[in-house]
């Protein structure tokens, strides 16, 4: 094939991965048909609306309207394309395995194409899925359809940038010619292309996310030890990250990782290993550390406030990270639920995410100032830039107690102290578990 030739592309699933993939391929000049099963979503997309927040995506969809079509009809999408990208979600089941039911639905719905097309798996799937899909295609009489694994490595909030400027492109294929056609889509992006067998391509995705999650749990445990020993994890991470063998990324200590990928993919990899008879000890610890990390903020609050019953806690940020409205597996959900269970009043503000229906009993606020007014503590849960301006006289004076628990180490502890706030970061040298300082107010409930 002429490498500059544009391929007609179908995308199955207009979720976050599917829409970013479709819009970016359209931006690269391909004709793209995006198929989803939810009528309202398709209607909205046809009218130019994107139902979730991803910087730059709505503009990209708008700019490429002529090359982007949206449909509910699987056959229509498949008939229009040479490359059929599977971008459906693969959520965890109760057993921790990935739920592939949406992938199988796509295979079932493929029309009996009378020409060679290639099914390209972007969804994150367990190792071995490619073999199973291959077998399912044979059973359906679609042995002429090729299969390629081409996992996504898109971080929410920067997904368009990640798609168009990837660190690497991974292409696993049964037939080299199929891999060539998929690899050609990324030509000109100046990124290395890793060609692999299907199982290895599938494993690269799971291993990359598990490794990133491991770095986060590692630095969170270092932070916890910093608190017990008087070191500052921010300086420690800086010093560790300058080692070229380690690098600076994913060493930000905080309230634990969340999102649609890390929790699901670590659990799926752990389960995949255990289904094959291997106990993945390290990954089990990574997951457990993360669960405990989400709860440590409670101890920090209790250190200053005593029992939390009746206290008002402002949660600043709800999304699992900044620049997204995604609430999937957000640490804020666990934190808010624990606070409510302790009898605290929880007032939350996020610039874009809405958790109204997810956590019952929490009040939603319109602004940071509104959330912290009268609060006994403000907890920074998501690293939104606007929370950097927390340390004002107005905010301090509006709070019942000027206590800030900075779950993302967003603020400078010294600046916080000189602005008159009591400050607790994550791993910033003061033990969250140490005895109450003399100056802290003990309330009667705590004294009981
Ligand atoms: C991730 C991967 O980065 C991406 O390659 C993959 O394909 C999908 O999953 P995403 O879930 O969007 O992307 O978010 P990411 O930026 O990786 O952050 C994941 C979580 O880790 C967030 O909750 C974030 O706040 C947390 N995190 C990240 C830390 O706590 N510390 C860090 O140093 C980095």
XYZ file of N, CA, C and O in Angstrom, residues 9-22 25 32-36 74 77-78 81-91 99-110 113 117-126 129-130 133-134 136-137 142 145-154 163 182 185-186 202 205 264:
324
model
N -11.750 4.008 8.164
C -11.622 3.399 9.496
C -12.975 3.351 10.187
O -13.758 4.311 10.102
N -13.252 2.240 10.865
C -14.440 2.166 11.741
C -13.957 2.066 13.179
O -12.950 1.416 13.465
N -14.675 2.739 14.048
C -14.346 2.691 15.475
C -15.570 2.126 16.193
O -16.671 2.685 16.064
N -15.390 1.067 16.938
C -16.510 0.516 17.717
C -16.381 0.985 19.150
O -15.435 0.601 19.850
N -17.303 1.834 19.563
C -17.277 2.389 20.922
C -16.903 3.854 20.875
O -15.773 4.207 20.512
N -17.872 4.719 21.211
C -17.615 6.166 21.201
C -17.350 6.646 22.609
O -17.773 7.734 22.992
N -16.678 5.816 23.394
C -16.262 6.247 24.732
C -15.020 7.101 24.598
O -14.678 7.598 23.519
N -14.327 7.188 25.685
C -13.206 8.084 25.750
C -12.076 7.659 24.793
O -11.572 8.461 23.997
N -11.724 6.360 24.778
C -10.663 5.879 23.879
C -11.132 5.947 22.421
O -10.406 6.408 21.539
N -12.367 5.498 22.179
C -12.883 5.441 20.818
C -12.985 6.813 20.183
O -12.579 7.014 19.032
N -13.494 7.752 20.940
C -13.696 9.084 20.359
C -12.371 9.793 20.121
O -12.177 10.442 19.085
N -11.449 9.655 21.064
C -10.127 10.265 20.856
C -9.462 9.619 19.636
O -8.927 10.314 18.759
N -9.525 8.286 19.556
C -8.908 7.575 18.430
C -9.547 8.007 17.110
O -8.849 8.336 16.137
N -10.871 8.034 17.082
C -11.582 8.405 15.851
C -11.271 9.826 15.424
O -10.962 10.090 14.255
N -7.645 10.074 14.153
C -7.460 9.516 12.806
C -8.099 10.437 11.759
O -7.573 10.600 10.659
N -13.558 8.385 8.910
C -13.801 7.587 10.117
C -15.305 7.473 10.392
O -16.018 8.477 10.374
N -15.751 6.243 10.647
C -17.133 6.041 11.087
C -17.086 5.505 12.508
O -16.462 4.470 12.766
N -17.714 6.233 13.430
C -17.707 5.817 14.833
C -19.068 5.224 15.165
O -20.103 5.845 14.916
N -19.042 4.016 15.714
C -20.293 3.352 16.043
C -20.439 3.198 17.554
O -19.497 2.819 18.250
N -21.619 3.548 18.063
C -21.898 3.302 19.479
C -23.311 2.754 19.594
O -24.127 2.926 18.689
N -23.810 -1.296 13.401
C -22.491 -1.944 13.335
C -22.145 -2.323 11.895
O -21.002 -2.154 11.449
N -21.012 0.657 9.858
C -19.644 1.075 10.203
C -18.627 0.125 9.585
O -17.634 0.549 8.980
N -18.885 -1.195 9.706
C -17.918 -2.181 9.215
C -17.830 -2.154 7.694
O -16.741 -2.266 7.120
N -15.470 0.430 6.138
C -14.070 0.539 6.581
C -13.188 -0.636 6.185
O -13.666 -1.726 5.882
N -11.892 -0.362 6.191
C -10.883 -1.411 5.982
C -10.283 -1.829 7.311
O -9.841 -2.953 7.491
N -10.218 -0.881 8.234
C -9.640 -1.156 9.549
C -10.733 -0.929 10.586
O -11.343 0.145 10.644
N -10.990 -1.943 11.394
C -12.098 -1.887 12.351
C -11.508 -1.870 13.768
O -11.031 -2.897 14.246
N -11.516 -0.713 14.389
C -10.900 -0.584 15.720
C -11.914 -0.896 16.816
O -12.998 -0.305 16.861
N -11.534 -1.802 17.706
C -12.392 -2.125 18.852
C -11.957 -1.249 20.018
O -10.829 -1.361 20.515
N -12.850 -0.355 20.437
C -12.525 0.605 21.510
C -13.585 0.562 22.607
O -13.894 1.580 23.212
N -14.144 -0.604 22.824
C -15.178 -0.718 23.857
C -14.512 -0.866 25.227
O -13.333 -1.212 25.308
N -15.267 -0.621 26.285
C -14.637 -0.749 27.600
C -14.635 -2.197 28.069
O -15.449 -3.018 27.636
N -13.661 -2.484 28.926
C -13.481 -3.849 29.447
C -13.402 -3.758 30.974
O -12.336 -3.952 31.560
N -14.530 -3.418 31.617
C -14.500 -3.173 33.060
C -14.197 -4.441 33.856
O -14.305 -5.544 33.319
N -13.976 -7.844 31.958
C -15.240 -8.254 31.337
C -15.151 -7.974 29.839
O -15.114 -6.820 29.409
N -15.113 -9.044 29.052
C -14.930 -8.890 27.599
C -16.251 -8.949 26.837
O -16.251 -9.062 25.608
N -17.372 -8.855 27.565
C -18.653 -9.069 26.879
C -18.868 -8.076 25.739
O -19.414 -8.426 24.690
N -18.395 -6.840 25.924
C -18.620 -5.852 24.854
C -17.749 -6.156 23.636
O -18.116 -5.860 22.508
N -16.570 -6.744 23.896
C -15.705 -7.143 22.766
C -16.414 -8.237 21.971
O -16.494 -8.179 20.735
N -16.989 -9.217 22.689
C -17.644 -10.329 21.974
C -18.862 -9.835 21.217
O -19.197 -10.345 20.142
N -19.539 -8.830 21.769
C -20.702 -8.288 21.054
C -20.259 -7.687 19.722
O -20.924 -7.870 18.692
N -19.126 -6.991 19.730
C -18.630 -6.413 18.467
C -18.372 -7.528 17.459
O -18.782 -7.446 16.284
N -17.727 -8.613 17.903
C -17.420 -9.727 16.973
C -18.733 -10.309 16.433
O -18.876 -10.545 15.237
N -19.703 -10.492 17.355
C -20.986 -11.073 16.938
C -21.693 -10.194 15.918
O -22.408 -10.690 15.051
N -21.524 -8.890 16.045
C -22.272 -7.968 15.183
C -21.598 -7.690 13.844
O -22.173 -7.001 12.998
N -20.377 -8.201 13.674
C -19.704 -7.934 12.391
C -20.508 -8.547 11.254
O -20.909 -9.708 11.344
N -18.358 -9.794 5.949
C -17.651 -8.972 4.964
C -17.088 -9.872 3.869
O -16.558 -10.946 4.157
N -10.630 -7.290 5.717
C -10.544 -6.118 6.590
C -9.729 -6.565 7.797
O -9.462 -7.755 7.961
N -9.330 -5.603 8.624
C -8.524 -5.967 9.802
C -9.216 -5.461 11.055
O -9.578 -4.283 11.147
N -9.410 -6.370 11.995
C -9.952 -5.989 13.297
C -8.770 -5.586 14.173
O -7.814 -6.350 14.317
N -8.818 -4.374 14.717
C -7.682 -3.869 15.497
C -8.135 -3.658 16.944
O -9.062 -2.882 17.197
N -7.491 -4.337 17.887
C -7.905 -4.248 19.287
C -7.180 -3.103 19.984
O -5.970 -3.140 20.180
N -7.935 -2.046 20.341
C -7.365 -0.947 21.141
C -7.740 -1.114 22.603
O -7.035 -0.648 23.495
N -8.878 -1.756 22.853
C -9.302 -1.970 24.239
C -8.238 -2.785 24.970
O -7.546 -3.600 24.365
N -8.136 -2.534 26.285
C -7.173 -3.303 27.080
C -7.781 -4.657 27.425
O -8.856 -4.721 28.028
N -7.087 -5.708 27.014
C -7.651 -7.061 27.170
C -6.613 -7.986 27.800
O -5.412 -7.723 27.709
N -7.054 -9.059 28.435
C -6.091 -10.011 29.007
C -5.241 -10.657 27.914
O -5.694 -10.782 26.769
N -6.362 -12.937 24.617
C -7.633 -12.546 23.992
C -7.537 -12.625 22.468
O -8.468 -13.063 21.791
N -6.383 -12.204 21.928
C -6.214 -12.225 20.469
C -6.455 -13.619 19.908
O -7.156 -13.786 18.898
N -10.138 -14.307 19.978
C -10.881 -13.568 18.943
C -10.646 -14.237 17.583
O -11.573 -14.418 16.786
N -9.392 -14.617 17.351
C -9.053 -15.298 16.091
C -9.962 -16.520 15.910
O -10.564 -16.730 14.857
N -12.827 -17.097 17.343
C -14.235 -16.695 17.173
C -14.496 -16.241 15.737
O -15.556 -16.522 15.170
N -13.522 -15.551 15.151
C -13.686 -15.108 13.761
C -13.778 -16.323 12.831
O -14.600 -16.364 11.910
N -15.327 -15.903 9.335
C -14.643 -14.651 8.974
C -13.126 -14.825 9.028
O -12.403 -13.962 9.502
N -10.737 -12.154 7.843
C -10.545 -10.893 8.574
C -9.249 -10.996 9.385
O -9.071 -11.937 10.159
N -8.367 -10.032 9.223
C -7.108 -10.033 9.972
C -7.327 -9.549 11.404
O -8.391 -8.998 11.731
N -6.323 -9.774 12.248
C -6.439 -9.311 13.645
C -5.106 -8.713 14.091
O -4.052 -9.324 13.917
N -5.185 -7.514 14.673
C -3.985 -6.820 15.153
C -4.260 -6.276 16.549
O -5.361 -5.779 16.822
N -3.275 -6.396 17.420
C -3.369 -5.773 18.747
C -2.593 -4.454 18.696
O -1.415 -4.435 18.338
N -3.266 -3.369 19.042
C -2.643 -2.032 18.963
C -3.108 -1.226 20.186
O -3.938 -0.335 20.077
N -2.578 -1.598 21.361
C -3.101 -1.001 22.601
C -2.917 0.510 22.658
O -2.003 1.063 22.060
N -3.843 1.135 23.426
C -3.745 2.592 23.612
C -2.933 2.904 24.863
O -2.965 2.159 25.831
N -2.225 4.035 24.814
C -1.473 4.506 25.992
C -1.833 5.967 26.235
O -0.966 6.832 26.358
N -3.112 6.239 26.240
C -3.577 7.629 26.333
C -3.902 7.963 27.777
O -4.702 7.284 28.396
N -2.043 10.790 21.720
C -2.324 10.041 20.495
C -1.448 10.541 19.352
O -0.872 9.756 18.601
N -1.434 -1.408 9.884
C -1.764 -0.643 11.096
C -0.599 0.282 11.453
O -0.796 1.462 11.776
N -0.441 3.650 9.749
C -1.323 4.741 10.199
C -0.569 5.749 11.051
O -0.968 6.900 11.167
N 0.484 5.285 11.704
C 1.198 6.139 12.659
C 2.468 6.728 12.060
O 3.255 7.355 12.751
N -0.269 -7.538 23.917
C -1.287 -7.450 24.979
C -0.610 -7.256 26.332
O -1.066 -6.463 27.170
N 0.869 -3.624 27.283
C -0.096 -2.664 27.841
C -0.321 -2.909 29.338
O -0.247 -1.986 30.163
N -8.263 -1.101 37.346
C -8.788 -2.220 36.548
C -7.655 -3.087 35.986
O -7.691 -4.309 36.067
